Short mmCIF file of C-alpha atoms and ligand atoms in Angstrom, two decimals:
data_model
loop_
_atom_site.label_atom_id
_atom_site.label_comp_id
_atom_site.label_asym_id
_atom_site.label_seq_id
_atom_site.Cartn_x
_atom_site.Cartn_y
_atom_site.Cartn_z
CA MET U 1145 123.45 143.89 61.40
CA ASP U 1146 125.99 142.47 64.45
CA LEU U 1147 123.66 141.46 67.94
CA GLN U 1148 125.04 142.87 70.75
CA ILE U 1149 124.71 141.00 73.79
CA LEU U 1150 124.41 143.46 77.15
CA PRO U 1151 125.12 141.56 80.68
CA ILE U 1152 122.38 141.86 82.95
CA SER U 1153 123.39 142.45 86.97
CA ALA U 1154 121.13 140.29 89.08
CA PRO U 1155 118.86 137.64 87.68
CA LYS U 1156 115.33 137.98 88.94
CA LYS U 1157 113.86 135.08 91.15
CA LEU U 1158 111.37 132.89 89.33
CA ILE U 1159 107.74 132.07 90.34
CA GLU U 1160 108.36 128.47 92.19
CA ASN U 1161 104.66 127.21 92.04
CA GLU U 1162 104.42 127.03 88.38
CA ASN U 1163 100.61 126.76 89.30
CA ASP U 1164 100.68 130.85 90.45
CA LEU U 1165 101.76 131.91 86.88
CA VAL U 1166 98.91 134.61 85.73
CA PHE U 1167 99.29 135.38 82.35
CA GLY U 1168 101.59 138.43 81.18
CA THR U 1169 102.13 139.70 84.31
CA GLN U 1170 105.49 138.64 85.33
CA PHE U 1171 108.86 138.96 82.86
CA SER U 1172 112.08 137.68 82.08
CA ASP U 1173 115.66 139.21 82.79
CA ARG U 1174 115.87 140.23 79.43
CA MET U 1175 114.51 141.80 76.22
CA PHE U 1176 115.69 141.87 72.56
CA VAL U 1177 115.67 145.71 71.77
CA MET U 1178 116.72 147.34 68.24
CA GLU U 1179 115.52 150.90 66.13
CA TYR U 1180 114.82 152.13 63.33
CA ASP U 1181 115.60 155.35 61.61
CA GLU U 1182 114.46 156.81 58.56
CA GLY U 1183 117.55 156.70 55.83
CA GLN U 1184 119.78 154.44 58.10
CA GLY U 1185 117.09 151.77 58.21
CA TRP U 1186 117.27 149.14 61.41
CA HIS U 1187 120.33 149.58 63.68
CA SER U 1188 121.92 148.70 66.92
CA ALA U 1189 120.44 145.38 67.67
CA ARG U 1190 120.76 143.62 71.04
CA ILE U 1191 119.81 141.55 74.04
CA GLN U 1192 119.52 144.02 76.92
CA PRO U 1193 118.38 144.39 80.56
CA TYR U 1194 114.30 143.49 80.54
CA GLY U 1195 113.30 147.54 81.52
CA PRO U 1196 111.25 151.04 80.81
CA PHE U 1197 111.97 152.68 77.33
CA GLU U 1198 112.16 156.26 77.55
CA LEU U 1199 109.81 157.39 75.45
CA ASP U 1200 108.91 161.30 74.35
CA PRO U 1201 105.57 161.96 75.04
CA ALA U 1202 104.82 163.03 71.37
CA ALA U 1203 105.60 159.80 70.18
CA MET U 1204 103.58 159.04 67.53
CA VAL U 1205 102.54 155.72 69.05
CA LEU U 1206 100.62 157.15 72.01
CA HIS U 1207 99.02 159.32 69.59
CA TYR U 1208 98.24 157.23 66.46
CA SER U 1209 98.48 153.99 67.91
CA GLN U 1210 101.19 152.78 64.88
CA GLU U 1211 102.54 149.92 66.49
CA ILE U 1212 102.17 145.79 65.53
CA PHE U 1213 102.73 143.05 67.99
CA GLU U 1214 102.91 138.63 67.55
CA GLY U 1215 102.29 136.51 70.18
CA LEU U 1216 103.73 132.58 69.94
CA LYS U 1217 105.42 130.34 72.62
CA ALA U 1218 108.31 128.35 73.61
CA TYR U 1219 107.52 125.11 74.92
CA ARG U 1220 109.63 122.75 77.61
CA ARG U 1221 109.48 119.15 76.70
CA PRO U 1222 109.56 116.39 79.15
CA ASP U 1223 113.11 115.75 78.21
CA GLY U 1224 114.26 119.33 78.74
CA LYS U 1225 114.66 120.13 74.66
CA VAL U 1226 112.56 123.31 74.11
CA ALA U 1227 110.60 123.74 70.90
CA MET U 1228 109.03 126.73 68.91
CA PHE U 1229 105.79 125.92 66.93
CA ARG U 1230 106.21 127.85 63.30
CA PRO U 1231 108.26 130.92 64.45
CA ALA U 1232 108.62 132.26 60.93
CA ASP U 1233 105.15 132.24 59.86
CA ASN U 1234 105.14 134.56 63.35
CA ILE U 1235 107.86 136.24 61.45
CA ALA U 1236 106.32 136.48 58.18
CA ARG U 1237 102.86 138.33 59.71
CA PHE U 1238 104.53 140.55 61.73
CA ASN U 1239 105.69 142.07 58.19
CA ARG U 1240 102.43 141.58 57.01
CA SER U 1241 101.12 143.28 59.76
CA ALA U 1242 103.99 146.21 59.06
CA VAL U 1243 103.33 146.73 55.62
CA ARG U 1244 99.53 147.91 56.51
CA MET U 1245 100.40 149.88 59.08
CA CYS U 1246 102.86 151.85 56.82
CA MET U 1247 105.87 150.49 59.32
CA PRO U 1248 109.20 149.17 57.80
CA GLU U 1249 109.89 145.57 57.58
CA VAL U 1250 112.27 143.37 59.26
CA ASP U 1251 114.73 141.20 57.74
CA GLU U 1252 112.76 137.76 58.99
CA GLN U 1253 115.72 135.71 59.06
CA PHE U 1254 118.02 138.16 61.43
CA LEU U 1255 114.65 138.73 63.52
CA LEU U 1256 114.27 134.81 63.89
CA ASP U 1257 117.28 134.65 64.71
CA ALA U 1258 117.82 136.90 67.52
CA MET U 1259 114.10 135.95 68.90
CA LEU U 1260 115.83 131.87 69.02
CA GLU U 1261 119.27 133.79 70.74
CA LEU U 1262 117.02 135.56 73.59
CA VAL U 1263 114.54 132.50 74.37
CA ARG U 1264 118.21 130.23 74.55
CA LEU U 1265 119.77 132.88 76.89
CA GLU U 1266 116.07 132.77 79.10
CA GLU U 1267 116.01 129.02 78.84
CA ARG U 1268 115.53 129.13 82.79
CA TRP U 1269 112.46 131.24 82.21
CA ILE U 1270 110.75 128.81 80.42
CA PRO U 1271 108.01 126.47 83.11
CA LYS U 1272 108.18 123.07 83.04
CA ASN U 1273 104.94 122.08 84.07
CA GLU U 1274 102.35 119.90 81.56
CA GLY U 1275 100.91 122.86 79.94
CA THR U 1276 102.63 125.53 80.63
CA SER U 1277 105.47 127.71 78.30
CA LEU U 1278 106.98 130.73 77.73
CA TYR U 1279 104.83 133.12 75.70
CA ILE U 1280 107.13 135.81 73.08
CA ARG U 1281 105.83 138.71 72.02
CA PRO U 1282 107.52 140.70 69.38
CA THR U 1283 106.38 144.47 68.96
CA MET U 1284 106.87 147.63 67.02
CA ILE U 1285 106.45 150.88 67.63
CA ALA U 1286 106.55 154.28 65.84
CA THR U 1287 108.59 156.52 67.99
CA GLU U 1288 109.30 159.76 65.93
CA PRO U 1289 108.03 162.63 68.56
CA VAL U 1290 106.09 164.42 66.12
CA LEU U 1291 102.08 165.16 66.54
CA GLY U 1292 100.93 165.21 62.90
CA VAL U 1293 99.27 162.73 60.90
CA ARG U 1294 101.86 160.44 59.27
CA PRO U 1295 104.24 157.68 59.64
CA SER U 1296 107.05 157.78 61.27
CA HIS U 1297 110.33 157.80 60.63
CA LYS U 1298 111.46 156.53 63.97
CA TYR U 1299 110.36 153.15 65.47
CA LEU U 1300 111.40 150.51 68.24
CA CYS U 1301 111.23 146.70 67.55
CA TYR U 1302 111.64 144.79 70.74
CA ILE U 1303 111.23 141.16 71.92
CA ILE U 1304 110.11 140.52 75.71
CA LEU U 1305 109.17 137.05 77.05
CA SER U 1306 106.35 135.92 79.73
CA PRO U 1307 106.25 132.69 81.67
CA VAL U 1308 102.78 130.93 81.77
CA GLY U 1309 101.02 128.62 83.51
CA ALA U 1310 98.45 125.94 81.88
CA TYR U 1311 95.53 127.58 80.23
CA TYR U 1312 93.33 124.63 81.03
CA LYS U 1313 94.13 123.73 85.54
CA GLY U 1314 91.21 121.66 85.41
CA GLY U 1315 91.04 120.18 81.94
CA VAL U 1316 89.79 121.57 79.10
CA ALA U 1317 86.72 123.68 79.38
CA PRO U 1318 84.21 124.73 76.92
CA VAL U 1319 83.33 128.35 77.26
CA LYS U 1320 79.76 130.15 76.66
CA ILE U 1321 79.98 132.75 74.10
CA TRP U 1322 78.14 136.12 73.07
CA ILE U 1323 77.22 136.77 69.65
CA SER U 1324 77.47 140.71 69.35
CA ASP U 1325 74.70 142.20 66.70
CA HIS U 1326 75.55 145.74 67.90
CA PHE U 1327 79.29 145.90 67.87
CA VAL U 1328 82.05 145.12 64.88
CA ARG U 1329 85.78 144.40 65.26
CA ALA U 1330 86.96 145.12 61.88
CA VAL U 1331 85.69 146.38 58.55
CA GLU U 1332 86.78 145.08 55.12
CA GLY U 1333 89.69 147.35 53.56
CA GLY U 1334 90.46 148.55 57.76
CA THR U 1335 92.63 146.77 59.87
CA GLY U 1336 91.46 143.36 60.45
CA GLU U 1337 94.52 141.13 58.74
CA ALA U 1338 96.85 142.86 60.78
CA LYS U 1339 97.86 142.24 64.51
CA THR U 1340 97.72 145.55 65.60
CA GLY U 1341 96.87 147.38 68.84
CA GLY U 1342 94.39 149.20 67.56
CA ASN U 1343 92.30 146.39 67.00
CA TYR U 1344 92.13 145.14 70.58
CA ALA U 1345 91.61 148.65 72.16
CA ALA U 1346 87.77 148.89 69.43
CA SER U 1347 87.21 145.62 70.94
CA LEU U 1348 87.35 145.79 74.85
CA PHE U 1349 84.00 148.25 75.38
CA ALA U 1350 82.35 144.97 74.13
CA ALA U 1351 84.28 142.15 75.31
CA ARG U 1352 83.44 144.38 79.20
CA GLU U 1353 79.55 144.14 78.17
CA ALA U 1354 79.91 140.36 77.57
CA ALA U 1355 81.69 139.88 80.86
CA GLN U 1356 79.34 141.68 82.84
CA LYS U 1357 76.92 139.45 81.83
CA GLY U 1358 78.74 136.13 81.78
CA TYR U 1359 79.84 135.19 78.54
CA ASP U 1360 83.14 134.50 78.58
CA GLN U 1361 84.14 135.77 74.87
CA VAL U 1362 82.50 138.55 71.98
CA LEU U 1363 81.90 136.16 68.38
CA TRP U 1364 82.33 139.37 66.03
CA LEU U 1365 79.87 139.30 63.14
CA ASP U 1366 80.66 141.03 59.67
CA ALA U 1367 80.94 144.88 59.61
CA LYS U 1368 78.64 144.86 56.89
CA GLU U 1369 75.40 142.76 57.44
CA LYS U 1370 75.96 141.85 61.04
CA ARG U 1371 74.94 138.67 59.75
CA TYR U 1372 78.19 136.20 59.62
CA VAL U 1373 80.53 134.74 61.84
CA GLU U 1374 83.86 135.97 62.00
CA GLU U 1375 85.98 135.79 64.76
CA VAL U 1376 86.29 135.32 68.95
CA GLY U 1377 88.72 137.59 70.54
CA SER U 1378 92.18 136.58 69.61
CA MET U 1379 91.19 133.54 68.29
CA ASN U 1380 89.82 131.88 64.70
CA MET U 1381 86.48 129.88 65.11
CA LEU U 1382 86.09 126.89 63.55
CA PHE U 1383 82.80 124.97 62.93
CA LEU U 1384 81.61 120.87 62.25
CA TYR U 1385 78.96 122.00 60.44
CA ASP U 1386 77.12 118.89 57.99
CA GLY U 1387 80.12 117.30 58.59
CA LYS U 1388 82.31 119.46 57.35
CA ILE U 1389 85.00 122.17 58.60
CA VAL U 1390 83.55 125.57 58.23
CA THR U 1391 85.39 128.85 59.02
CA SER U 1392 85.57 132.69 57.68
CA PRO U 1393 87.23 133.13 54.67
CA LEU U 1394 90.37 135.21 55.41
CA LYS U 1395 89.17 138.68 53.51
CA GLY U 1396 90.87 141.44 55.03
CA THR U 1397 88.47 141.43 58.61
CA VAL U 1398 90.15 137.99 59.81
CA LEU U 1399 93.47 137.41 61.01
CA ASP U 1400 95.11 134.90 59.18
CA GLY U 1401 96.06 132.49 62.24
CA ILE U 1402 98.87 129.98 62.25
CA THR U 1403 96.45 128.05 64.69
CA ARG U 1404 93.84 128.40 62.05
CA ARG U 1405 96.43 127.23 59.14
CA SER U 1406 97.44 124.19 61.44
CA VAL U 1407 94.20 122.44 61.93
CA LEU U 1408 93.37 123.21 58.44
CA THR U 1409 95.97 120.95 57.64
CA LEU U 1410 95.39 118.55 60.07
CA VAL U 1411 91.54 117.71 58.96
CA LYS U 1412 92.19 117.58 55.70
CA GLU U 1413 94.79 114.62 56.62
CA LEU U 1414 91.39 113.31 59.20
CA GLY U 1415 89.46 113.84 55.72
CA TYR U 1416 87.23 116.08 56.38
CA GLU U 1417 86.26 118.62 53.52
CA ILE U 1418 86.81 122.05 54.42
CA GLU U 1419 84.36 124.99 53.47
CA GLU U 1420 85.69 128.54 53.80
CA ARG U 1421 82.93 130.40 53.90
CA ALA U 1422 80.75 133.02 55.44
CA LEU U 1423 78.58 131.21 58.10
CA SER U 1424 75.76 132.93 59.14
CA VAL U 1425 74.36 133.65 62.52
CA ASP U 1426 71.03 131.74 61.61
CA GLU U 1427 73.13 128.88 60.38
CA VAL U 1428 75.49 128.94 64.07
CA MET U 1429 71.60 129.34 66.38
CA GLU U 1430 69.76 126.82 64.29
CA GLY U 1431 72.42 124.36 63.00
CA ALA U 1432 73.02 124.37 67.51
CA GLU U 1433 68.80 123.53 67.73
CA ASN U 1434 68.69 121.20 64.77
CA GLY U 1435 72.41 119.37 65.58
CA ARG U 1436 73.80 120.56 62.20
CA LEU U 1437 75.93 121.81 63.96
CA LYS U 1438 78.24 119.16 65.80
CA GLU U 1439 81.01 121.29 67.20
CA ALA U 1440 82.41 124.90 67.35
CA PHE U 1441 86.57 126.14 68.69
CA GLY U 1442 88.30 129.06 68.69
CA ALA U 1443 91.69 128.74 67.75
CA GLY U 1444 94.93 130.53 68.73
CA THR U 1445 98.57 130.44 70.12
CA ALA U 1446 97.76 131.72 73.95
CA VAL U 1447 94.61 128.53 74.03
CA VAL U 1448 95.35 126.33 71.07
CA ILE U 1449 91.88 125.46 70.77
CA SER U 1450 89.17 126.43 72.74
CA PRO U 1451 85.80 124.61 72.57
CA VAL U 1452 82.31 126.39 72.26
CA GLY U 1453 79.86 124.92 74.77
CA SER U 1454 77.15 127.56 73.99
CA PHE U 1455 76.30 130.71 71.61
CA CYS U 1456 74.46 133.35 72.86
CA TYR U 1457 72.34 135.43 70.03
CA ARG U 1458 70.05 138.44 71.11
CA ASP U 1459 67.55 137.02 73.82
CA THR U 1460 67.94 133.36 72.93
CA CYS U 1461 71.16 130.61 74.08
CA VAL U 1462 71.95 127.25 72.48
CA GLN U 1463 73.67 124.78 73.75
CA LEU U 1464 76.35 122.32 71.56
CA GLY U 1465 75.43 119.11 71.89
CA ASP U 1466 75.76 117.82 75.27
CA GLY U 1467 78.01 121.20 76.15
CA GLN U 1468 80.85 119.38 76.30
CA PRO U 1469 84.18 119.35 74.13
CA GLY U 1470 83.56 117.17 70.85
CA GLU U 1471 85.00 114.57 69.93
CA LEU U 1472 86.88 116.08 66.71
CA THR U 1473 87.87 119.15 69.07
CA MET U 1474 89.77 117.05 71.55
CA LYS U 1475 91.44 115.86 69.02
CA LEU U 1476 93.10 118.35 67.41
CA TYR U 1477 93.97 119.82 70.78
CA ASN U 1478 95.73 116.71 71.61
CA GLN U 1479 97.25 116.42 68.05
CA LEU U 1480 98.59 119.96 68.18
CA THR U 1481 99.84 119.90 71.87
CA GLY U 1482 101.15 116.60 71.24
CA ILE U 1483 103.37 118.39 68.01
CA GLN U 1484 104.00 121.19 70.42
CA TYR U 1485 105.31 119.25 73.16
CA GLY U 1486 106.80 115.96 71.16
CA ARG U 1487 104.51 113.47 72.17
CA GLU U 1488 103.68 113.07 68.73
CA THR U 1489 105.82 113.31 65.48
CA ASP U 1490 106.22 116.54 63.45
CA PRO U 1491 105.31 115.40 59.50
CA HIS U 1492 105.29 119.01 58.65
CA ASN U 1493 108.12 120.07 60.13
CA TRP U 1494 106.33 122.88 62.47
CA VAL U 1495 108.69 122.78 65.14
CA THR U 1496 112.21 124.18 65.57
CA LEU U 1497 113.66 123.36 68.80
CA LEU U 1498 116.36 125.15 70.63
C1 PLP D 2459 96.82 136.24 66.85
C2 PLP D 2459 94.99 136.87 66.90
C3 PLP D 2459 94.35 135.44 66.43
C4 PLP D 2459 95.81 133.96 66.68
O1 PLP D 2459 96.19 133.91 65.74
P1 PLP D 2459 97.54 132.44 65.81
O2 PLP D 2459 98.31 132.69 65.52
O3 PLP D 2459 96.64 131.15 65.70
O4 PLP D 2459 97.75 132.47 67.22
C5 PLP D 2459 93.27 135.62 65.69
N1 PLP D 2459 92.57 136.47 65.88
C6 PLP D 2459 93.30 137.83 66.45
C7 PLP D 2459 92.36 139.08 66.44
C8 PLP D 2459 94.26 137.06 66.59
O5 PLP D 2459 95.06 138.61 66.98
#
């Protein structure tokens, strides 16, 4: 398939102060788009001016949420080069999500090349300051205008770009986590391992309640027993427990995070034993009190690593250590961001340079 590049009329103005960038509110001049029709496959791939789509009000995505997305970043290095972190892994996961949601797979190499081309064309949108990046959002939606419940015969796949400021403005800050004993995010056999919009829609109610009570994030428990910790918001959770790294196994309820995967590789190299097992909320709460749980952090593209300062469950809050980011947590944060921004070597070939 050819990739057509269409001209833009007038480039938008960049936000002058990169500290004023608010996540996901500003978009670049161009976007990638391609269309799918049953019997024809993917076609009409092009990079065109960013702007609204015309969608039939009956488009299936608007009614039954047949939708998937991805999230990754391009990083501007001090030497001016642009790096992306494991982008092929995101495209591979996009296809796994597509299969789960009965959507057509994409040609991974084609989409990866198109994404790199888009970022190259939009290079001026990649901010320069430490910790900033260009967020990349591949998306696929069902567009067939039919109200019957079945997989759509028509789809739109697109990629949009949004410059983001540094997540941690005053240094890496620990978060206060609320463990929900009522609401759940994903069930075994459900869609938890697909990156699909519905999972997020389902999480809003609890997240709002948590925010109203002054917590930063919701930690979800497993849906069956409401006993084992799974994920936080859009991050996987990892714990330094009894000197080992403990994290939820991938059994369909937890997203196979690329940051999680990278962290597991790094901690193994640091000599830590890894336990992918169900960790109970009691182990977390008691462990924080008796010192068996030394550190805990979320891992995801948006924040890289987010240290936990305290956990709250029912009527009890426990602080982790002195409430400050742990030593291993910070080491991993520095190692991962070091690889992304080129301060550290990249022995695993995780980085793609534009
Ligand atoms: C995207 C996402 C993650 C993190 O995945 P990364 O590949 O590390 O960005 C974790 N959990 C959920 C629910 C997510 O949607």
